[in-house]
Tab-separated table of C-alpha atoms in Angstrom:
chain	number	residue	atom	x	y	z
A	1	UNK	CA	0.000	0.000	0.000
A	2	UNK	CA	2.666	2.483	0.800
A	3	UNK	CA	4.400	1.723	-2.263
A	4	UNK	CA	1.140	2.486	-4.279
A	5	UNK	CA	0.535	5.978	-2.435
A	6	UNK	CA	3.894	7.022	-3.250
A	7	UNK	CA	3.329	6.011	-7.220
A	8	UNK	CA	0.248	7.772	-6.719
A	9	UNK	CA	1.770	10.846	-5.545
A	10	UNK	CA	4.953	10.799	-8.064
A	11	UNK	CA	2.122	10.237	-10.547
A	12	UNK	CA	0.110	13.363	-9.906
A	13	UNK	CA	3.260	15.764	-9.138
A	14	UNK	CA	4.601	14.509	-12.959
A	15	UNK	CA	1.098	15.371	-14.383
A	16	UNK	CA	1.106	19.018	-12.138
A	17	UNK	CA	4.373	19.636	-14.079
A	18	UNK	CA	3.292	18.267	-17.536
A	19	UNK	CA	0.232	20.297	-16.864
A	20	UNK	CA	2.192	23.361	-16.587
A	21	UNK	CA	4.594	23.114	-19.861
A	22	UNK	CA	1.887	21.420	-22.134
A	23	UNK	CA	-2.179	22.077	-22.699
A	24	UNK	CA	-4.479	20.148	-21.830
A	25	UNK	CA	-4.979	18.049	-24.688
A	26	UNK	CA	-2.182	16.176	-23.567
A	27	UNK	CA	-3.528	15.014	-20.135
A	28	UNK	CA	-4.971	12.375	-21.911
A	29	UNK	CA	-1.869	10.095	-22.619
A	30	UNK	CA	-1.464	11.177	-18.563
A	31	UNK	CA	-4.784	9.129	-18.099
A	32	UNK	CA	-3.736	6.747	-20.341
A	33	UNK	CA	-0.518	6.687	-18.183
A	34	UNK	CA	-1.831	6.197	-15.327
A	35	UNK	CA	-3.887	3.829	-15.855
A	36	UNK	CA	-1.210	1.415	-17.156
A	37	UNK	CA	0.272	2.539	-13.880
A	38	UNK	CA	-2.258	1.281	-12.319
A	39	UNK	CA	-2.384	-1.986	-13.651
A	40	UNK	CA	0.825	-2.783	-12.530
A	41	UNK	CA	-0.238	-2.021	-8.880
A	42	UNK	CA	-2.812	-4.192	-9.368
A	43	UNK	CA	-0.743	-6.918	-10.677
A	44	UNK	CA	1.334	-5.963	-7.939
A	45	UNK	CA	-1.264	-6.534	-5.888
A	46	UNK	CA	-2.070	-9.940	-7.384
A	47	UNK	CA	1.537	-11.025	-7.560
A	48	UNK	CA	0.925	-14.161	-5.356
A	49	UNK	CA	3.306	-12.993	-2.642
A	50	UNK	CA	1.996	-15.727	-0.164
A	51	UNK	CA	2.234	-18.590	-2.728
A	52	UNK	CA	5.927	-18.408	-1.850
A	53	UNK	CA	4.764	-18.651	1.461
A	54	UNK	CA	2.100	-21.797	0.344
A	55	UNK	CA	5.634	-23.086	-1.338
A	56	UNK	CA	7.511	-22.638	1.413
A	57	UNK	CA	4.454	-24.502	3.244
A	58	UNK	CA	4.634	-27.083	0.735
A	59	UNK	CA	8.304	-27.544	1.793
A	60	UNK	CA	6.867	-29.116	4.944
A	61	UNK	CA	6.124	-32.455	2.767
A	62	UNK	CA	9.519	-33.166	2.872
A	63	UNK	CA	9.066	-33.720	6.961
A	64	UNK	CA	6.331	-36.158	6.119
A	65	UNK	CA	9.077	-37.811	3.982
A	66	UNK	CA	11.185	-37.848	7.222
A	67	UNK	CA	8.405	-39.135	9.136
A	68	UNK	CA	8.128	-41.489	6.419
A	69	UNK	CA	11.767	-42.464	7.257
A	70	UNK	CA	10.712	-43.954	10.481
A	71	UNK	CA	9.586	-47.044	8.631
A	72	UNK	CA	13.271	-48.454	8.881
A	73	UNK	CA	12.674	-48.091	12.736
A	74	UNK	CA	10.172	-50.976	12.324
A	75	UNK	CA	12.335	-52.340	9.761
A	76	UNK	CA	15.189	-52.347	12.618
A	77	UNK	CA	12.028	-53.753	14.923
A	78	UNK	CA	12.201	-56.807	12.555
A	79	UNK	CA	15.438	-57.449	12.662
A	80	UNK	CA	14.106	-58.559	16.089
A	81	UNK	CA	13.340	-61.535	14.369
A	82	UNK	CA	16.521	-63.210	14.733
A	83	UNK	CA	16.016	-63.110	18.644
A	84	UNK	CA	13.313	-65.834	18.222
A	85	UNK	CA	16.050	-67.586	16.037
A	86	UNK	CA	18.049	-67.842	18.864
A	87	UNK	CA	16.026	-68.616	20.692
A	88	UNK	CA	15.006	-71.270	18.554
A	89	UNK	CA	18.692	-72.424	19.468
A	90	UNK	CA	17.469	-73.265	22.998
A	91	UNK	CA	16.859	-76.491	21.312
A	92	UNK	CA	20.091	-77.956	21.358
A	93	UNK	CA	19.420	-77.761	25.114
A	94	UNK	CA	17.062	-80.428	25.395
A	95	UNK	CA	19.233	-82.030	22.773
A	96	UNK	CA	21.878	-81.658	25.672
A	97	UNK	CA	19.422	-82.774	28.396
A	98	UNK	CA	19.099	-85.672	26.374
A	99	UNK	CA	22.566	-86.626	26.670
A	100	UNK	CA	21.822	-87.377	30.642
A	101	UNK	CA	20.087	-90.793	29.352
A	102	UNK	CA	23.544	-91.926	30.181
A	103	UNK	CA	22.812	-91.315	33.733
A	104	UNK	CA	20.383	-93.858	34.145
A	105	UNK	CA	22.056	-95.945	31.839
A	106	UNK	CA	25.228	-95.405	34.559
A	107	UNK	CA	22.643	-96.367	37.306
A	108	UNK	CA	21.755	-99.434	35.026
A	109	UNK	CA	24.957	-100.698	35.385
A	110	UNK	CA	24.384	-100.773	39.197
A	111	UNK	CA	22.551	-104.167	38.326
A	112	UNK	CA	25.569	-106.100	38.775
A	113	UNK	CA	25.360	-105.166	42.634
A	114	UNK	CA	22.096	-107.159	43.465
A	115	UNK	CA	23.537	-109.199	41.267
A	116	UNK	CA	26.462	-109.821	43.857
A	117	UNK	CA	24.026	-109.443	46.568
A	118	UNK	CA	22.450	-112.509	45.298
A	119	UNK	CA	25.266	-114.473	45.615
A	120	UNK	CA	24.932	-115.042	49.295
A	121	UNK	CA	21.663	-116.786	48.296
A	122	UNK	CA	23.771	-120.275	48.867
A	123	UNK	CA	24.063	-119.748	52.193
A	124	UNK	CA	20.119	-120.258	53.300
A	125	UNK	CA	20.579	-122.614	50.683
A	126	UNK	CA	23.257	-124.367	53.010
A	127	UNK	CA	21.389	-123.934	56.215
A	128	UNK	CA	18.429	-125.634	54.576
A	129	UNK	CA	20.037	-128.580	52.865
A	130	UNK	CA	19.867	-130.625	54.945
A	131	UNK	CA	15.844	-131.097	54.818
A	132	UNK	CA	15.980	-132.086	50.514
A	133	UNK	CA	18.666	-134.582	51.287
A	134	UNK	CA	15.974	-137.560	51.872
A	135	UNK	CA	13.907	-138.295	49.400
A	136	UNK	CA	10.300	-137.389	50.055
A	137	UNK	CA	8.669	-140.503	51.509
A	138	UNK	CA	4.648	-141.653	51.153
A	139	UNK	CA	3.071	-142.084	53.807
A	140	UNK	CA	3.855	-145.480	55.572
A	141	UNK	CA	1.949	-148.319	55.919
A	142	UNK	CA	-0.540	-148.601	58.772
A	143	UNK	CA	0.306	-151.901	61.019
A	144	UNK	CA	-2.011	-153.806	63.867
A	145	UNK	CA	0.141	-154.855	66.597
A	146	UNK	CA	-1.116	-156.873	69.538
A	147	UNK	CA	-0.113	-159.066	72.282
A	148	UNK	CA	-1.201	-161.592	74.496
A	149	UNK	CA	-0.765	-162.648	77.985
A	150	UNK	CA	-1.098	-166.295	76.809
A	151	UNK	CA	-0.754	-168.013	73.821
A	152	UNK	CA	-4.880	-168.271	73.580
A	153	UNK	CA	-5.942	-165.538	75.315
A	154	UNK	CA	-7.346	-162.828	74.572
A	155	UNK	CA	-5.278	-159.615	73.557
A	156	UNK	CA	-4.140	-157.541	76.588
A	157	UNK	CA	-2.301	-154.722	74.021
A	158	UNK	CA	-3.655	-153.253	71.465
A	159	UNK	CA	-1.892	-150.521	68.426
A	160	UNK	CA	-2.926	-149.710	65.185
A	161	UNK	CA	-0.460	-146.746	63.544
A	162	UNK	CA	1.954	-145.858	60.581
A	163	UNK	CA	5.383	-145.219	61.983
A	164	UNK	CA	7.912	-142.917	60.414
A	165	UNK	CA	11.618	-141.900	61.815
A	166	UNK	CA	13.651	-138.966	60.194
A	167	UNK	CA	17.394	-138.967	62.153
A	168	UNK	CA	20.279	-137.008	61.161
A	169	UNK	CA	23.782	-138.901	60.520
A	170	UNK	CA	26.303	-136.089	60.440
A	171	UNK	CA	24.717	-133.120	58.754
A	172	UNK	CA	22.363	-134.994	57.036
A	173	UNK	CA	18.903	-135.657	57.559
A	174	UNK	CA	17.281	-139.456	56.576
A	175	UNK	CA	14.209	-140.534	56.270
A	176	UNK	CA	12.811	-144.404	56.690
A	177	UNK	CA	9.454	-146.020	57.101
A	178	UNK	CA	8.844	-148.855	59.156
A	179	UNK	CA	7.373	-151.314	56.989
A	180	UNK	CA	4.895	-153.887	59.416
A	181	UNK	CA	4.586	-156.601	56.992
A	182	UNK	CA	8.234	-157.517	58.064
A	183	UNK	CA	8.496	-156.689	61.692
A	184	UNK	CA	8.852	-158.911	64.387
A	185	UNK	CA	5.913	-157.853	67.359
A	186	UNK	CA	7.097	-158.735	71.040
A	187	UNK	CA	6.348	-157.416	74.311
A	188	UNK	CA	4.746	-157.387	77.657
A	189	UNK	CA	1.404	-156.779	79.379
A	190	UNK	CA	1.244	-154.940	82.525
A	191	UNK	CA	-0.753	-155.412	85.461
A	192	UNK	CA	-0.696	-154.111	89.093
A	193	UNK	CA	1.213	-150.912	88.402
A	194	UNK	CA	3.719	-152.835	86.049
A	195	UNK	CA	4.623	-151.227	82.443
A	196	UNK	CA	3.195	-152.362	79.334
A	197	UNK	CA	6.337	-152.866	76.768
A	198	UNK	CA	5.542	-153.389	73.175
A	199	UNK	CA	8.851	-154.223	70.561
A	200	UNK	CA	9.170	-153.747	66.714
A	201	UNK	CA	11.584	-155.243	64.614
A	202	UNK	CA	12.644	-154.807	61.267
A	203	UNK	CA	15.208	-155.126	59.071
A	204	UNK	CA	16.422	-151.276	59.204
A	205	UNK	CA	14.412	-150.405	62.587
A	206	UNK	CA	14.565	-151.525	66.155
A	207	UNK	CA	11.809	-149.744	68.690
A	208	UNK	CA	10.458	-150.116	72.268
A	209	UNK	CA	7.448	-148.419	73.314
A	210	UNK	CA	7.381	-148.760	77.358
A	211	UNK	CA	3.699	-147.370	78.977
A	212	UNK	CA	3.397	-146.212	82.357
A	213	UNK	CA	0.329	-146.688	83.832
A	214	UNK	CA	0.097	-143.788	86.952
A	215	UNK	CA	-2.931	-143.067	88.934
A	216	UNK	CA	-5.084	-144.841	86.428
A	217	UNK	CA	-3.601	-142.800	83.361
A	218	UNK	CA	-1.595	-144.268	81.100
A	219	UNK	CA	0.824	-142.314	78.676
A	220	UNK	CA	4.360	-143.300	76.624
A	221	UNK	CA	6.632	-142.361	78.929
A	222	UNK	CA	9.995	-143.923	76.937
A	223	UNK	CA	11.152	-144.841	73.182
A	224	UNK	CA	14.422	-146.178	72.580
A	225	UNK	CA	15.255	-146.744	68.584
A	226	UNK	CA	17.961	-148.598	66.805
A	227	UNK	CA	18.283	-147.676	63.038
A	228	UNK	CA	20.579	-149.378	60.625
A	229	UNK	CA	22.343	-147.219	57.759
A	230	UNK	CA	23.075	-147.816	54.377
A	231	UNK	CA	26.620	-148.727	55.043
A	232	UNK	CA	25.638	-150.970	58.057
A	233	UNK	CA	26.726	-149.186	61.210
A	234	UNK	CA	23.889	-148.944	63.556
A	235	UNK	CA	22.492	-145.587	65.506
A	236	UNK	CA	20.560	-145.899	68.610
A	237	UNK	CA	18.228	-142.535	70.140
A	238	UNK	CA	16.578	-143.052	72.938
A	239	UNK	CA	14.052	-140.920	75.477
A	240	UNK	CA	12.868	-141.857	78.820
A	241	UNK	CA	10.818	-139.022	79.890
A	242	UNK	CA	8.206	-138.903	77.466
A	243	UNK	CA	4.570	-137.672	78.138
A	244	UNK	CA	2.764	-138.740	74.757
A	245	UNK	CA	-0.922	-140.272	74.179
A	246	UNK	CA	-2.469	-139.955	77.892
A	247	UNK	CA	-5.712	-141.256	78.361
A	248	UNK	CA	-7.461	-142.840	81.144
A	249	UNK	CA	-6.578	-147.033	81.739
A	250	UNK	CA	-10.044	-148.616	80.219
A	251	UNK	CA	-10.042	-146.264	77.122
A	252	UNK	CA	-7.324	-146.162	74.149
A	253	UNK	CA	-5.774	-143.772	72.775
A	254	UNK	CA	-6.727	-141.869	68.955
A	255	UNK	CA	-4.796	-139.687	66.585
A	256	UNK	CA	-5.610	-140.221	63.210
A	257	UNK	CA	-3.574	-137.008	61.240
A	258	UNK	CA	-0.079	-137.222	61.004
A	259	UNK	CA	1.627	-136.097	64.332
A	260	UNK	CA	5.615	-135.203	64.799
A	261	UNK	CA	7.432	-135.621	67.930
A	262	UNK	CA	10.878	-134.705	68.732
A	263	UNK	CA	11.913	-137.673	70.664
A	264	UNK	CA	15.669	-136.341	71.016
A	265	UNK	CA	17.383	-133.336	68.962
A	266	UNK	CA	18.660	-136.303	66.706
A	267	UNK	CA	15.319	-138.109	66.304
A	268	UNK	CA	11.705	-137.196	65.192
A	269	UNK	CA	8.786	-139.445	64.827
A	270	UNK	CA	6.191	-139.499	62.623
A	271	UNK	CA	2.767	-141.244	63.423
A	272	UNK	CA	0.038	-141.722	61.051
A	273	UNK	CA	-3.548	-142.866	61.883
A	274	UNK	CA	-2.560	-143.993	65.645
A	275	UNK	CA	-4.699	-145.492	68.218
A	276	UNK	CA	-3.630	-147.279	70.985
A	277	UNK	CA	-4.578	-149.162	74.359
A	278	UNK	CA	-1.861	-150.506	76.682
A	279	UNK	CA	-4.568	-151.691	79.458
A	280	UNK	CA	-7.317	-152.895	80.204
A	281	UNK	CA	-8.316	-154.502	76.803
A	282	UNK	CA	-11.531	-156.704	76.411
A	283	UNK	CA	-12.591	-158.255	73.684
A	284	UNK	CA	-9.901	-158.140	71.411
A	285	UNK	CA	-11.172	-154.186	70.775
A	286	UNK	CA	-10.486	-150.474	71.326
A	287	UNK	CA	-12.434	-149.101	74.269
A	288	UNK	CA	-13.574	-145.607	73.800
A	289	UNK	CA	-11.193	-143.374	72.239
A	290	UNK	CA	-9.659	-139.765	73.719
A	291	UNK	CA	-9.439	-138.494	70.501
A	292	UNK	CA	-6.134	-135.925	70.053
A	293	UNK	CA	-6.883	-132.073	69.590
A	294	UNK	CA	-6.605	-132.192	66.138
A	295	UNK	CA	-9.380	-134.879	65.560
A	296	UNK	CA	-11.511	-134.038	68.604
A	297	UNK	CA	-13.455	-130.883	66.668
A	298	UNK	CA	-15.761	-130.480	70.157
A	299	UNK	CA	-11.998	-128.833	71.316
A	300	UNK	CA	-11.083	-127.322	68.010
A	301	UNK	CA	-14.271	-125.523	67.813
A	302	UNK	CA	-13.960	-123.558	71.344
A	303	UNK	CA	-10.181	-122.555	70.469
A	304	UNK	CA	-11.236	-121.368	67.199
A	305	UNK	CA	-13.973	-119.694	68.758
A	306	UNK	CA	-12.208	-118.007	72.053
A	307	UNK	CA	-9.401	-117.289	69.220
A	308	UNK	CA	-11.642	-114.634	67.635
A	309	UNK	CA	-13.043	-113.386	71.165
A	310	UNK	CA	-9.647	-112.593	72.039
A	311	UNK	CA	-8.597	-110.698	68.518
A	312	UNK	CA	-11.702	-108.990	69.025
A	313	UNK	CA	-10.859	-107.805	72.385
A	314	UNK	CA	-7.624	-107.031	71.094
A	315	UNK	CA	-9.031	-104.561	68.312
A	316	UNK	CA	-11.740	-102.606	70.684
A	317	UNK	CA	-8.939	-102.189	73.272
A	318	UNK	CA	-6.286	-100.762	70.943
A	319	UNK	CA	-8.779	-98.546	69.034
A	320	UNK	CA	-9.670	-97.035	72.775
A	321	UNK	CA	-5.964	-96.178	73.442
A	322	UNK	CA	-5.749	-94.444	70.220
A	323	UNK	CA	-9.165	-92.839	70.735
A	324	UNK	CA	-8.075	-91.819	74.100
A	325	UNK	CA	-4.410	-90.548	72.592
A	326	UNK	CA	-6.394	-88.250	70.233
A	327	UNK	CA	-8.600	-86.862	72.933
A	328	UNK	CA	-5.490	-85.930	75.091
A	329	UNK	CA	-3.376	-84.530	72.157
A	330	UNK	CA	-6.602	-82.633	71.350
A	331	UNK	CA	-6.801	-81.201	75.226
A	332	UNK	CA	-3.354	-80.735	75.196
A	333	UNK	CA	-3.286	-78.372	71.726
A	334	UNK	CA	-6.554	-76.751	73.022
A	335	UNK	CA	-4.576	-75.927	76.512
A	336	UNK	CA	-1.594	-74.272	74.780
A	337	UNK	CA	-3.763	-71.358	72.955
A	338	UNK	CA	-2.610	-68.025	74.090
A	339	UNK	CA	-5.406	-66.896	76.584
């Protein structure tokens, strides 16, 4: 604007002095002067000063293009990428923990330790040897024996039973039936306080059976055996304070499952289906039989029976001492709370 007042001004002092030297016919090409003047101020006017400025604005684009230049930062944010790689290289680690299969295959070779430890197996095997060295034996043969006071009489001693000895010669243990098809029966009756004796003899076995009759019981009260090894030496056992098959003089004696007896530490015997009288016989039979424990079942069932009583008594009284522990460990935590 200033710039326009001044050509204004220079404008009308030139057409005050042209005015002056020239008539007025030529004030016309001052018109015509001026107004080319004029267009020029209003091209000045129009010159698009600001567009500079609108260049200059567009010159911000280029900080767009800089901000564009941040794309390498998530460019650089892939390059994270390779982090996962290596961590994908964790998995020689299990690879690694692999490599500890060794261990247990270390421990495996422990095995040959129990192995070792097995060895001293032979050693129950020795201590229990000695019971496969006889052959397992059947059951033997079940011989009636009886004697007579006379020749004609009738019999005064009665036995029925399957005998069987196991002895040990050395360390060994033996085993022999004795067979009574080929035994030789002797003895003696007794009467007025006197024994009863009753002999068996065999080829391989020798044995006495001496009864005491004592306050009108009887019971086998001694056994002495004689037993003939394989190479021919003989071995005698012998017991004389037995207290086997009591029952009452007038009655015999029954046992018919297998019984063992350890006459001496050296000697067992083995009796199979047994009954026996000493005294008192009449009629050439038993008398009634006091049947052992383990055939008399009227006994059996009362042990059985007082058996269970007892575990049950057993049971209620520990479950009361535990009860009662509880209750005191209960009074006892319940005491030692901070009033």
């Amino acid at each position: 604007m200033f710039r326009h007042i001044c050509l204004t001004m220079l404008l009308v002092i030139a057409s005050g002095n042209l005015s002056s030297s020239q008539n007025i016919s030529t004030v016309a090409p001052t018109s015509a002067t001026a107004a080319p003047t004029l267009a020029p101020t209003t091209a000045t006017t129009t010159t698009p000063t600001p567009a500079p400025t609108t260049a200059n604005t567009t010159t911000i684009a280029p900080t767009p293009a800089n901000t564009t230049t941040i794309a390498p930062t998530p460019a650089n944010t892939t390059t994270i990428a390779p982090t996962p790689a290596n961590t994908t290289t964790i998995a020689p680690t299990p690879a690694n923990t692999t490599t500890i299969a060794p261990t247990p295959a270390n421990t495996t070779t422990i095995a040959p330790t129990p192995a070792n430890t097995t060895t001293p197996a032979p050693t129950p095997a020795n201590t229990t040897t000695p019971a496969p060295t006889p052959s397992p034996l059947p059951s033997p043969q079940t011989g009636n024996y009886t004697l007579h006071s006379q020749a004609n009489s009738t019999a005064c001693f009665m036995a029925r039973m399957g005998l069987q000895l196991s002895y040990k010669l050395g360390e060994e243990v033996h085993s022999v039936n004795l067979d009574p098809k080929a035994s030789n029966v002797s003895g003696s009756c007794g009467s007025n306080g006197s024994d009863s004796i009753l002999k068996l003899d065999s080829k391989e076995i020798s044995m006495l059976f001496v009864f005491a009759n004592v306050t009108n019981r009887f019971r086998l009260h001694s056994l002495n055996v004689t037993v003939t090894n394989t190479s021919g030496g003989k071995l005698s056992f012998g017991n004389t304070s037995l207290a086997l098959w009591e029952a009452s003089v007038g009655s015999s004696y029954m046992c018919r499952k297998e019984q063992s007896y350890d006459i001496t530490s050296a000697l067992a015997l083995h009796t199979f289906d047994l009954q026996v009288q000493p005294f008192a016989v009449e009629e050439d039979k038993f008398s009634t039989a006091h049947e052992c424990a383990m055939d008399d079942s009227s006994i059996l069932i009362p042990i059985i029976v007082g058996a269970a009583l007892a575990g049950l008594i057993l049971i209620v009284v520990i479950a009361y001492m535990i009860g009662r522990r509880k209750t005191y460990v209960g009074y006892q935590t319940l005491g030692g709370l901070p009033g």
